[in-house]
PDB file of C-alpha atoms in Angstrom:
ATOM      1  CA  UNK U   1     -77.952 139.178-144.241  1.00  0.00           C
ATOM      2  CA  UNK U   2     -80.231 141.616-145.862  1.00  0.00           C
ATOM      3  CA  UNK U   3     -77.636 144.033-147.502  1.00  0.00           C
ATOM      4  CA  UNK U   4     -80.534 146.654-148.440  1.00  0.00           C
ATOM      5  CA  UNK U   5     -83.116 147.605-146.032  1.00  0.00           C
ATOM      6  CA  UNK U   6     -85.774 149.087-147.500  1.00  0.00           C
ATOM      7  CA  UNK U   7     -88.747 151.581-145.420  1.00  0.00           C
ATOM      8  CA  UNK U   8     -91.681 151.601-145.477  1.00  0.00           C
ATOM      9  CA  UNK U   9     -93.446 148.348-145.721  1.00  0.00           C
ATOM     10  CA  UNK U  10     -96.850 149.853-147.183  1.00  0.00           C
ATOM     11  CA  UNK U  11     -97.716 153.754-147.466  1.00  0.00           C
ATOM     12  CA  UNK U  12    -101.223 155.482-148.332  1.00  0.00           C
ATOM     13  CA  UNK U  13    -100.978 159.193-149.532  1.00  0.00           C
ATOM     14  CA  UNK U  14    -103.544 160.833-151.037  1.00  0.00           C
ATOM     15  CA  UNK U  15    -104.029 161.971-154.725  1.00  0.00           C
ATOM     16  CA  UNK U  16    -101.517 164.824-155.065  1.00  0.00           C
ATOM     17  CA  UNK U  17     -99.281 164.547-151.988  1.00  0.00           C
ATOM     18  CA  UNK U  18     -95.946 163.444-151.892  1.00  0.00           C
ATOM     19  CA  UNK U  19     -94.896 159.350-151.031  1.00  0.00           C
ATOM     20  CA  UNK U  20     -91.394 158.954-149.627  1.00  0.00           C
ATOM     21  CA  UNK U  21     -89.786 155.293-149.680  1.00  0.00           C
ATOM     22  CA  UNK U  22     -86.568 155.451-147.916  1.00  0.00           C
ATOM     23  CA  UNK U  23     -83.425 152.561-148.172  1.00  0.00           C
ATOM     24  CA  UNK U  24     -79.702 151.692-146.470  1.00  0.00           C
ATOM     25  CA  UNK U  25     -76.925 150.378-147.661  1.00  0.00           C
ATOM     26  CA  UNK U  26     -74.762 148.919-145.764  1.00  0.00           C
ATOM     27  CA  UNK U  27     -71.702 147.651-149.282  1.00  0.00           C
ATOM     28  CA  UNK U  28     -69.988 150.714-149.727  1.00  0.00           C
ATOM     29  CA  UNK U  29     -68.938 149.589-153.155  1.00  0.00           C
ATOM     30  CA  UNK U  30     -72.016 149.763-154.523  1.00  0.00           C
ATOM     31  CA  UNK U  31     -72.203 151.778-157.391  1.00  0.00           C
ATOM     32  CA  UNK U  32     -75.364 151.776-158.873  1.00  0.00           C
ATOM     33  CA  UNK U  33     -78.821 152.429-157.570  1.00  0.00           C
ATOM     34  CA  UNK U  34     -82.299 152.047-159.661  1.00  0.00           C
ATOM     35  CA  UNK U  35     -85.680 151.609-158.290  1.00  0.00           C
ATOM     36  CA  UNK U  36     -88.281 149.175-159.655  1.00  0.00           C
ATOM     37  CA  UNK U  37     -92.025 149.854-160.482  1.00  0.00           C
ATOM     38  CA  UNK U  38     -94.310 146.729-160.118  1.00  0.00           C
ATOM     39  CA  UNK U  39     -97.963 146.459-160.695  1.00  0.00           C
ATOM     40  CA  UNK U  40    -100.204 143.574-159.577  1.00  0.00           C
ATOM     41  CA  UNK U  41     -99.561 140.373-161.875  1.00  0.00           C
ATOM     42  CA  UNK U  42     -96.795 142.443-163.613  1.00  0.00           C
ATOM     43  CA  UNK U  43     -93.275 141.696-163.365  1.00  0.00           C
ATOM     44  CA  UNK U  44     -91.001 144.972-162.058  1.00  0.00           C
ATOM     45  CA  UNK U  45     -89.877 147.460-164.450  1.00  0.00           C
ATOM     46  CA  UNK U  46     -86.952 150.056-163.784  1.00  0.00           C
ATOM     47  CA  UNK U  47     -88.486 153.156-162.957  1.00  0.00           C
ATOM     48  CA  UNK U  48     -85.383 155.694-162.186  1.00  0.00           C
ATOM     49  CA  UNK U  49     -81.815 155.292-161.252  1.00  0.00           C
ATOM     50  CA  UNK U  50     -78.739 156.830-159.792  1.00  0.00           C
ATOM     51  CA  UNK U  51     -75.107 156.492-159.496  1.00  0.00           C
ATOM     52  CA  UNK U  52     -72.768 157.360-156.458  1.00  0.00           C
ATOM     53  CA  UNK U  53     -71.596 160.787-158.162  1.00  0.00           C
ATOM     54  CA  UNK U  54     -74.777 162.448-158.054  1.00  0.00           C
ATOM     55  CA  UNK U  55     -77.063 163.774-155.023  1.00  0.00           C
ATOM     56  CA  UNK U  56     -79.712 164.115-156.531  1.00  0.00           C
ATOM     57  CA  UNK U  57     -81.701 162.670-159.682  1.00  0.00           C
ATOM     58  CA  UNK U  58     -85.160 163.953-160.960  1.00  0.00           C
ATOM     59  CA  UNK U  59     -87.332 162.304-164.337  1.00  0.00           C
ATOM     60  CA  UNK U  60     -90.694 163.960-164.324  1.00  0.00           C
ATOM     61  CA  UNK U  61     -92.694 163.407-161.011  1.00  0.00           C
ATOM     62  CA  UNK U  62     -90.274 160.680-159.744  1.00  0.00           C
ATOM     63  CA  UNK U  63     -86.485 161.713-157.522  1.00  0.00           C
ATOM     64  CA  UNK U  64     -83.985 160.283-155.956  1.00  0.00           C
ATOM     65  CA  UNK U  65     -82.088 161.884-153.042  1.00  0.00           C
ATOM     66  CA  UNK U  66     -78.786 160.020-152.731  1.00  0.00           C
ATOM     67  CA  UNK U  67     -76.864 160.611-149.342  1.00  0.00           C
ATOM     68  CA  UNK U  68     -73.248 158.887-149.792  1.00  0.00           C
ATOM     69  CA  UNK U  69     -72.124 159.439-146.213  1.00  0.00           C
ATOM     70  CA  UNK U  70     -75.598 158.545-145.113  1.00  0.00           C
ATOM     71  CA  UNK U  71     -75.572 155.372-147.635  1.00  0.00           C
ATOM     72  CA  UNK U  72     -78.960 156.194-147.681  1.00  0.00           C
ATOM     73  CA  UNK U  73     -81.442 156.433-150.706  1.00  0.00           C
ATOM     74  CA  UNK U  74     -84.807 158.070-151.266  1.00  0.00           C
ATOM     75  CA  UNK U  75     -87.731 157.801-153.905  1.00  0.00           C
ATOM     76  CA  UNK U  76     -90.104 160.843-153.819  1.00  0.00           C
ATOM     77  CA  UNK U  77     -93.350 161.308-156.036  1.00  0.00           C
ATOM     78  CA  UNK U  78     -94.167 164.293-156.769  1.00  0.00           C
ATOM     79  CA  UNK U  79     -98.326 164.788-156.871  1.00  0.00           C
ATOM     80  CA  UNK U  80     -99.206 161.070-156.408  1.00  0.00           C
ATOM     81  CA  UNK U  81    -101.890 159.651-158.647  1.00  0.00           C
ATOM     82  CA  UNK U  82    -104.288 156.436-158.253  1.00  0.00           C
ATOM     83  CA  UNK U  83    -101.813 155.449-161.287  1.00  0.00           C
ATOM     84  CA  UNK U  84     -98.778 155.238-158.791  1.00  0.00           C
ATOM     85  CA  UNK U  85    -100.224 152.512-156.810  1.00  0.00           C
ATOM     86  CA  UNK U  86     -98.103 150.140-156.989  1.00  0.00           C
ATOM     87  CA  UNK U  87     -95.129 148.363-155.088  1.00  0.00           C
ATOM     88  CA  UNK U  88     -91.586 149.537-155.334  1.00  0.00           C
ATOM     89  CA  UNK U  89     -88.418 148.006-154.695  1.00  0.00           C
ATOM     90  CA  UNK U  90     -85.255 149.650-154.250  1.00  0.00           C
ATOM     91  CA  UNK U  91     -81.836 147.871-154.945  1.00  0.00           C
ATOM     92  CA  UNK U  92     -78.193 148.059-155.563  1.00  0.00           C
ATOM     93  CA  UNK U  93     -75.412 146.446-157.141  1.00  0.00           C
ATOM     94  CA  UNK U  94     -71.567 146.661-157.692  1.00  0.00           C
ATOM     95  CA  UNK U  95     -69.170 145.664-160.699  1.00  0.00           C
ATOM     96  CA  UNK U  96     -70.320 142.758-162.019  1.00  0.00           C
ATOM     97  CA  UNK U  97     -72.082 141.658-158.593  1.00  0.00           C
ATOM     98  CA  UNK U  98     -76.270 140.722-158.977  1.00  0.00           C
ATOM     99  CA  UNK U  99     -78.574 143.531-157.947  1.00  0.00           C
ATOM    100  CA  UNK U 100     -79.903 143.221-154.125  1.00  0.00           C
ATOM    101  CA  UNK U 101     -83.166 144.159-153.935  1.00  0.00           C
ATOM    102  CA  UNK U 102     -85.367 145.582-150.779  1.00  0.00           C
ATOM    103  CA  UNK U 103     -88.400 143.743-149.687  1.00  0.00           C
ATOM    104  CA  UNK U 104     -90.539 146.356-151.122  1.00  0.00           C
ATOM    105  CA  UNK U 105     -92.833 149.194-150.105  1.00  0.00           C
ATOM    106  CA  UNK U 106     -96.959 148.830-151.222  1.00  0.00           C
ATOM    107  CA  UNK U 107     -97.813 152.438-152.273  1.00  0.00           C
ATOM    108  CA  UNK U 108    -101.650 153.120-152.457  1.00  0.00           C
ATOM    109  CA  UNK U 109    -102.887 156.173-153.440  1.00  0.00           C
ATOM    110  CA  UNK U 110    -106.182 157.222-152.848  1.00  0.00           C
ATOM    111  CA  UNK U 111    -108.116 159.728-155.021  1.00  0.00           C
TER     112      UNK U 111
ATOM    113  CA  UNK M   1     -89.494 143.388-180.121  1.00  0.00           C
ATOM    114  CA  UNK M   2     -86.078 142.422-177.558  1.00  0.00           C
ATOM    115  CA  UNK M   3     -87.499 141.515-174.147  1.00  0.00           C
ATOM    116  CA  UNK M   4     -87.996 138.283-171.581  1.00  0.00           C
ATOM    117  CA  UNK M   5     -90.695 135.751-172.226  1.00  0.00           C
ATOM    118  CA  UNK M   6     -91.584 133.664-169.430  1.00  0.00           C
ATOM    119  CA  UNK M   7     -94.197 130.819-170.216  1.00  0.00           C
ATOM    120  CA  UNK M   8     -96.919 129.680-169.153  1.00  0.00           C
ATOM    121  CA  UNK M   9     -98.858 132.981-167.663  1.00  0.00           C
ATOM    122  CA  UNK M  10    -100.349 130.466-165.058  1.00  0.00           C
ATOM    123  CA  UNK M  11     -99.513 127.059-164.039  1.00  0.00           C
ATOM    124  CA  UNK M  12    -100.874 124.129-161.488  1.00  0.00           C
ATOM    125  CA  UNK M  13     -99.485 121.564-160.488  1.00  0.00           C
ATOM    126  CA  UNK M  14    -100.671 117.821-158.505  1.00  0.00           C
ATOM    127  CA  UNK M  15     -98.440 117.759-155.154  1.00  0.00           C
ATOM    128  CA  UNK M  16     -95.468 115.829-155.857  1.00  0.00           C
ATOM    129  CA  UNK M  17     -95.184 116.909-159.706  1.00  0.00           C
ATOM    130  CA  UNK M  18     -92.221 118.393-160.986  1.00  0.00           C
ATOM    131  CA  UNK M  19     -93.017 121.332-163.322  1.00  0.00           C
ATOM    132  CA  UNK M  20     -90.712 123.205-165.564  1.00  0.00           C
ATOM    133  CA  UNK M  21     -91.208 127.204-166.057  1.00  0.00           C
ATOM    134  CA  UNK M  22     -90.041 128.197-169.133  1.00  0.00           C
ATOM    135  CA  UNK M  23     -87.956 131.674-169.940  1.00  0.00           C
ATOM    136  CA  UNK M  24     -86.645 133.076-172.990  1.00  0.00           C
ATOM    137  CA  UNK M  25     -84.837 136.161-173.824  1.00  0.00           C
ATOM    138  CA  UNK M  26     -83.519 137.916-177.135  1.00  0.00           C
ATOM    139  CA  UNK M  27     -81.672 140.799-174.855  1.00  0.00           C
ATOM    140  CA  UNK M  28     -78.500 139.350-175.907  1.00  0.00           C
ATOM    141  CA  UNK M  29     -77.708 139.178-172.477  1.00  0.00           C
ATOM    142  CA  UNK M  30     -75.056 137.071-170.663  1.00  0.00           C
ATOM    143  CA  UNK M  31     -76.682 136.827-167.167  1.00  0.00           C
ATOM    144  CA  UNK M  32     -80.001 135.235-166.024  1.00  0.00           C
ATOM    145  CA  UNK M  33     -81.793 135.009-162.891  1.00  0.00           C
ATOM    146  CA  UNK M  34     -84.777 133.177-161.040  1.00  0.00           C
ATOM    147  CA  UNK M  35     -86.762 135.591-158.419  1.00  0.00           C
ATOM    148  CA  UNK M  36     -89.615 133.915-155.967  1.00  0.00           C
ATOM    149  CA  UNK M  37     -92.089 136.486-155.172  1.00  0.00           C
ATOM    150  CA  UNK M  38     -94.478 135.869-151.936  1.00  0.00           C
ATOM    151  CA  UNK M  39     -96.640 138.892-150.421  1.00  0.00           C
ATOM    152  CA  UNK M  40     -94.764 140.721-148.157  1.00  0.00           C
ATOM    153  CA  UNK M  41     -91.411 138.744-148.981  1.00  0.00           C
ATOM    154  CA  UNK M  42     -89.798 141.130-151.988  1.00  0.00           C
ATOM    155  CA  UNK M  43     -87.757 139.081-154.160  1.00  0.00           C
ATOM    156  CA  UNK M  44     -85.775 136.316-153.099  1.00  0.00           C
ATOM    157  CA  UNK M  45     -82.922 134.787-155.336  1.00  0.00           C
ATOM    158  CA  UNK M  46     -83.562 131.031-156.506  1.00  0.00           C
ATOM    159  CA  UNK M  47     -81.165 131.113-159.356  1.00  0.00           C
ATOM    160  CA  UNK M  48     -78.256 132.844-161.550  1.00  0.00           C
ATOM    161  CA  UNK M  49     -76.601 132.183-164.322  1.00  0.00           C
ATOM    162  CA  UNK M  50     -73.682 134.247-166.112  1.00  0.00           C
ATOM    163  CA  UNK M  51     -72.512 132.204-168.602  1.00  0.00           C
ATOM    164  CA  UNK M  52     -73.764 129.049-170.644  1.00  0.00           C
ATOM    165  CA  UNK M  53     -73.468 125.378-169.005  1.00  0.00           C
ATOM    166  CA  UNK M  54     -72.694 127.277-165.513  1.00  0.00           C
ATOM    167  CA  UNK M  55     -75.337 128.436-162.766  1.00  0.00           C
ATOM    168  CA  UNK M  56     -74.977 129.625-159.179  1.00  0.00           C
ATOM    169  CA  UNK M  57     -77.166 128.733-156.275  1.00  0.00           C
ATOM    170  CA  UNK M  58     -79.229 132.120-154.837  1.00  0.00           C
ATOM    171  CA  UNK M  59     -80.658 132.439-151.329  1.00  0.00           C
ATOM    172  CA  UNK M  60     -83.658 129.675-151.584  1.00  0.00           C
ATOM    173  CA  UNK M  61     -82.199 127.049-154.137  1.00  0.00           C
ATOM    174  CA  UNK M  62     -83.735 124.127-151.996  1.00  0.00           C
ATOM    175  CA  UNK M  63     -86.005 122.188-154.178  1.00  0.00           C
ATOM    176  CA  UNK M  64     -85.038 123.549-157.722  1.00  0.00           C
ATOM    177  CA  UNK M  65     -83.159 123.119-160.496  1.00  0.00           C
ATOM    178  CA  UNK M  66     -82.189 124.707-163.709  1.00  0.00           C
ATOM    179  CA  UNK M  67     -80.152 124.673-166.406  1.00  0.00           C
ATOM    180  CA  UNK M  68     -78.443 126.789-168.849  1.00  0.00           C
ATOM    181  CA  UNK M  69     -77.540 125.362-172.448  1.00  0.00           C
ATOM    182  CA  UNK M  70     -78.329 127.873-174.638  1.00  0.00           C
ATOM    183  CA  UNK M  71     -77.444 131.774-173.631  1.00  0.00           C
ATOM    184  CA  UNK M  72     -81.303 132.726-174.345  1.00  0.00           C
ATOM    185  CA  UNK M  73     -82.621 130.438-172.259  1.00  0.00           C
ATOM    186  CA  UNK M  74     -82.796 129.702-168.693  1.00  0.00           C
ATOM    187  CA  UNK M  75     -85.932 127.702-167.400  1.00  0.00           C
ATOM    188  CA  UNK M  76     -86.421 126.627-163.935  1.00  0.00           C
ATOM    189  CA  UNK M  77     -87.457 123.177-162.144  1.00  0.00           C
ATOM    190  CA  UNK M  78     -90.048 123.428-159.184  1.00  0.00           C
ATOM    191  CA  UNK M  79     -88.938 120.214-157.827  1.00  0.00           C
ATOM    192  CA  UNK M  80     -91.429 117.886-155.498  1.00  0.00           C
ATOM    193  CA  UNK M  81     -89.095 118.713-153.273  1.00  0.00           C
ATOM    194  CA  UNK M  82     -89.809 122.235-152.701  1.00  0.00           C
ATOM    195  CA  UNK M  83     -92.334 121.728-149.842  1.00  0.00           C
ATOM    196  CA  UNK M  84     -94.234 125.452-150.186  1.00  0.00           C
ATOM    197  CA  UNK M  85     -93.768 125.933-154.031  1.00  0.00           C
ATOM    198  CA  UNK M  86     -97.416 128.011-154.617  1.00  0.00           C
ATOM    199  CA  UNK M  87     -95.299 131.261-155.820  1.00  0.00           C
ATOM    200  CA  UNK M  88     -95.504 133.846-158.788  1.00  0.00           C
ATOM    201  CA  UNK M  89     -91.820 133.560-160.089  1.00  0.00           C
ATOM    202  CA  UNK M  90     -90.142 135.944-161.875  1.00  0.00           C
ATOM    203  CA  UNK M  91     -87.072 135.775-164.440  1.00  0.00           C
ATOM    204  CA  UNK M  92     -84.415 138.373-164.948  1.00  0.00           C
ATOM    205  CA  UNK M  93     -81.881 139.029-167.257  1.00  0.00           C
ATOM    206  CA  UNK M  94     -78.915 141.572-167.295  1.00  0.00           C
ATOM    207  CA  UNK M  95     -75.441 142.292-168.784  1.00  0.00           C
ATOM    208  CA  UNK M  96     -72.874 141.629-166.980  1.00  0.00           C
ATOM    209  CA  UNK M  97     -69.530 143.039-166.468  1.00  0.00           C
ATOM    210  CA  UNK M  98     -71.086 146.737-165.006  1.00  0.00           C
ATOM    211  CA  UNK M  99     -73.734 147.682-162.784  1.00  0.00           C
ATOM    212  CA  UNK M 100     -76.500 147.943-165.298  1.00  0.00           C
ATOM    213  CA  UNK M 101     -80.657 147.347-164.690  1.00  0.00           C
ATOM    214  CA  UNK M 102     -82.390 143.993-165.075  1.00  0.00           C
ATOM    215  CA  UNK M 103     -85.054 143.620-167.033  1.00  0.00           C
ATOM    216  CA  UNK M 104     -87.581 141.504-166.179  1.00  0.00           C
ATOM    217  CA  UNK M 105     -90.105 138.757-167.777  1.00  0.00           C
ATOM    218  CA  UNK M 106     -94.255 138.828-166.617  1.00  0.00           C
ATOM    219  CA  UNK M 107     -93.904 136.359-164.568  1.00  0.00           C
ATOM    220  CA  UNK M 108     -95.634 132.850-163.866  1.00  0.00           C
ATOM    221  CA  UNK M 109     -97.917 132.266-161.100  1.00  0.00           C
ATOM    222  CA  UNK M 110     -97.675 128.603-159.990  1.00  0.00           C
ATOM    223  CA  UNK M 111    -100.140 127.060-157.838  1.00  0.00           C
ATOM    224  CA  UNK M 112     -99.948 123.545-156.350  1.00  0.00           C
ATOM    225  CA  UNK M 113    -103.781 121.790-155.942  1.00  0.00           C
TER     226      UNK M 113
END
């Protein structure tokens, strides 16, 4: 049972737009929500995260939009770059639970 | 520097060999995890651990082993038994106790010839 579903598979934007990666939820006691950054060959790294009591949380290019009545979840980037090409994962976890992770979204951006 | 090591970068392996990937941490962290990583397939759980001398079974345990005597380290068996093993794996390693991030090692991409 995949307990994060995570949209879309792969996404090409070109060099300034904006890339949207959506994901569900389905746990409602989740309480924690980061998104990972992973290059080819390169193991993830977190990238930005977000707990329940917030709607909204921006570091430099990179937000998430948190919808708790939704239990929905968005990464946008701001003015993509060639840099951003990479694959992101979304996740969540509760308590003391392990992180769940989404199956990933392959972001290429093209100059 | 505090971080994950996972050893070797990149590893073969005969059919029917058992290899052992190696992962190290000086996080200070309680839990550990084993990720398989196959295009298209996100991460899937081989592995956790969240306390020394005791490890749980993930989503694809079939065909590995690990073990867990020492809290910094964690490696992983790829077992003959694991009939598709060619993989880049991944270790993790978190606190426990709240929802916190997991940091992750560089991986090791294991190829069977």
């Amino acid at each position: 049972q995949q307990q994060v579903k995570q949209s879309p598979q792969s996404l090409i934007v070109q060099k300034g737009g904006i890339s949207i990666i959506n994901c569900a939820y389905e746990n409602t006691a989740f309480d924690y929500f980061p998104w990972y950054q992973q290059f080819p060959g390169k193991g993830p790294a977190l990238l930005i995260a977000i707990r329940p009591d917030v709607s909204e949380k921006k570091e430099g290019r990179f937000t998430i939009s948190f919808n708790k009545s939704a239990k929905q979840f968005s990464l946008h980037i701001m003015d993509s770059q060639p840099g951003d090409s990479a694959t992101y994962f979304c996740a969540a976890s509760s308590g003391s639970e392990k992180l769940v992770f989404g199956k990933g979204t392959k972001l290429t951006v093209n100059p | 520097d505090g971080g994950i090591t996972q050893s070797p970068k990149y590893l073969f392996r005969k059919e029917g060999q058992n290899v052992t990937l190696s992962c190290e941490q000086n996080l200070n962290h309680d839990a550990m995890y084993w990720y398989r990583q196959d295009p298209g397939q996100g991460l899937r759980l081989i592995y956790y651990s969240q306390i020394v001398n005791d490890f749980q079974k993930g989503d694809i345990a079939e065909g590995y082993s690990v073990s867990r005597e020492k809290k910094e380290s964690f490696p992983l068996t790829v077992t003959s038994a694991q009939k598709n093993p060619t993989a880049f794996y991944l270790c993790a390693s978190s606190i426990i106790g709240r929802s916190t991030e997991a940091f992750f090692g560089q991986g090791t991409r294991l190829t069977v010839v």
